[in-house]
XYZ file of C-alpha atoms in Angstrom:
139
model
C -11.968 -1.242 -38.264
C -10.667 -0.390 -41.743
C -7.188 0.074 -40.300
C -7.203 -3.420 -38.835
C -8.599 -5.182 -41.905
C -5.253 -5.471 -43.827
C -3.632 -6.945 -40.745
C -6.337 -9.537 -40.319
C -6.182 -10.474 -44.003
C -2.366 -10.441 -44.078
C -2.401 -7.873 -46.884
C 1.058 -6.228 -47.107
C 0.952 -5.166 -50.769
C 2.010 -1.554 -50.561
C 5.695 -1.032 -51.350
C 6.162 1.991 -49.114
C 5.363 -0.021 -45.973
C 7.897 -2.373 -44.534
C 6.582 -5.724 -43.278
C 7.203 -4.901 -39.639
C 5.955 -1.281 -39.666
C 2.598 0.075 -40.783
C 1.166 3.543 -41.104
C -2.395 4.210 -40.052
C -2.949 6.494 -43.039
C -3.400 5.021 -46.548
C -1.202 7.727 -48.110
C 2.246 6.832 -49.444
C 3.965 9.145 -46.994
C 2.837 9.363 -43.418
C 1.130 12.661 -42.533
C 2.843 14.990 -40.114
C 1.548 14.867 -36.576
C 1.536 12.630 -33.548
C -1.681 10.831 -34.378
C -0.314 9.164 -37.498
C 3.053 7.933 -36.269
C 4.278 4.513 -37.433
C 2.663 1.741 -35.438
C 4.091 -1.739 -35.111
C 2.021 -4.830 -35.845
C 2.289 -5.835 -32.215
C 0.643 -2.616 -31.061
C -2.108 -3.049 -33.622
C -2.618 -6.624 -32.523
C -3.067 -5.357 -28.954
C -5.580 -2.864 -30.292
C -7.390 -5.677 -32.094
C -7.506 -7.763 -28.915
C -8.793 -4.835 -26.914
C -11.474 -4.084 -29.486
C -12.583 -7.708 -29.669
C -12.660 -8.076 -25.888
C -14.795 -4.942 -25.576
C -17.215 -6.228 -28.206
C -17.482 -9.621 -26.502
C -17.934 -8.031 -23.086
C -20.773 -5.917 -24.436
C -22.513 -9.042 -25.731
C -22.076 -10.948 -22.458
C -24.050 -8.557 -20.268
C -26.880 -10.428 -18.648
C -30.303 -9.118 -17.913
C -30.995 -9.082 -14.201
C -34.306 -10.297 -12.818
C -34.326 -7.889 -9.881
C -32.690 -4.576 -9.131
C -32.774 -5.592 -5.486
C -33.734 -9.130 -4.499
C -37.080 -9.308 -2.644
C -35.390 -11.135 0.224
C -33.177 -8.081 0.898
C -35.906 -5.431 0.737
C -37.113 -5.758 4.381
C -33.554 -5.267 5.638
C -34.437 -1.751 6.794
C -37.034 -3.122 9.184
C -35.796 -6.641 9.947
C -32.025 -6.249 9.636
C -29.654 -6.981 12.519
C -28.687 -3.344 13.023
C -32.260 -2.091 13.132
C -33.495 -4.804 15.484
C -30.515 -5.020 17.828
C -28.892 -1.590 18.055
C -31.680 0.126 20.012
C -31.782 -2.739 22.518
C -28.009 -2.549 22.961
C -28.149 1.220 23.496
C -30.661 0.795 26.298
C -28.324 -1.546 28.222
C -24.787 -0.183 28.729
C -23.215 -3.530 29.672
C -24.643 -5.325 26.617
C -23.466 -2.448 24.411
C -19.945 -2.712 25.832
C -19.938 -6.499 25.485
C -21.082 -6.296 21.855
C -18.883 -3.427 20.593
C -16.039 -3.564 23.137
C -16.419 0.145 23.876
C -18.780 2.343 25.840
C -21.618 4.302 24.256
C -19.768 7.570 24.836
C -16.645 6.199 23.101
C -18.799 5.003 20.214
C -20.378 8.443 19.826
C -16.983 10.162 20.081
C -15.493 7.876 17.422
C -18.535 8.505 15.239
C -18.075 12.269 15.600
C -14.441 11.955 14.447
C -15.015 9.779 11.382
C -18.700 10.325 10.622
C -18.148 12.851 7.834
C -15.530 10.658 6.166
C -17.671 7.529 5.992
C -20.982 9.173 5.137
C -22.154 8.389 1.608
C -24.624 10.137 -0.666
C -28.151 9.093 -1.476
C -28.860 8.458 -5.146
C -32.147 8.319 -6.985
C -32.168 4.522 -6.820
C -30.415 3.720 -3.534
C -30.201 5.191 -0.079
C -26.732 5.267 1.421
C -25.896 3.362 4.591
C -25.833 5.804 7.536
C -22.472 6.466 9.208
C -23.720 5.104 12.530
C -24.711 1.806 10.923
C -21.401 1.551 9.032
C -19.431 2.082 12.223
C -21.535 -0.414 14.175
C -21.131 -3.087 11.516
C -17.406 -2.415 11.203
C -16.782 -2.703 14.933
C -18.725 -5.918 15.224
């Protein structure tokens, strides 16, 4: 923040700095190395904007009431996949009418792409099973 302060105040008093170029170091001569290369005011102004936007974004975070809304919790027992899929599997014609493929084609497709679409369970969330992902995608 100390580097940006002279720019914000418009303080260009040092004689060894030209008005359009600034050095990050306060020494008269710039130190050797890549870190302390001359930096234009425009680049520093971008850095200022980035810093300010990050500070404002940090302040704007809202506190959530729920991690998962209570209305969505019974999805594992009352969701469309869990209530309908078993019934569709028991009737081949309904399964074909719903997914536009036979049960054997569905299982074959699942065997091809199952490993690629399988997620990982975390401590807080269970992943959606590959069979459910495929069923919801085909619908």
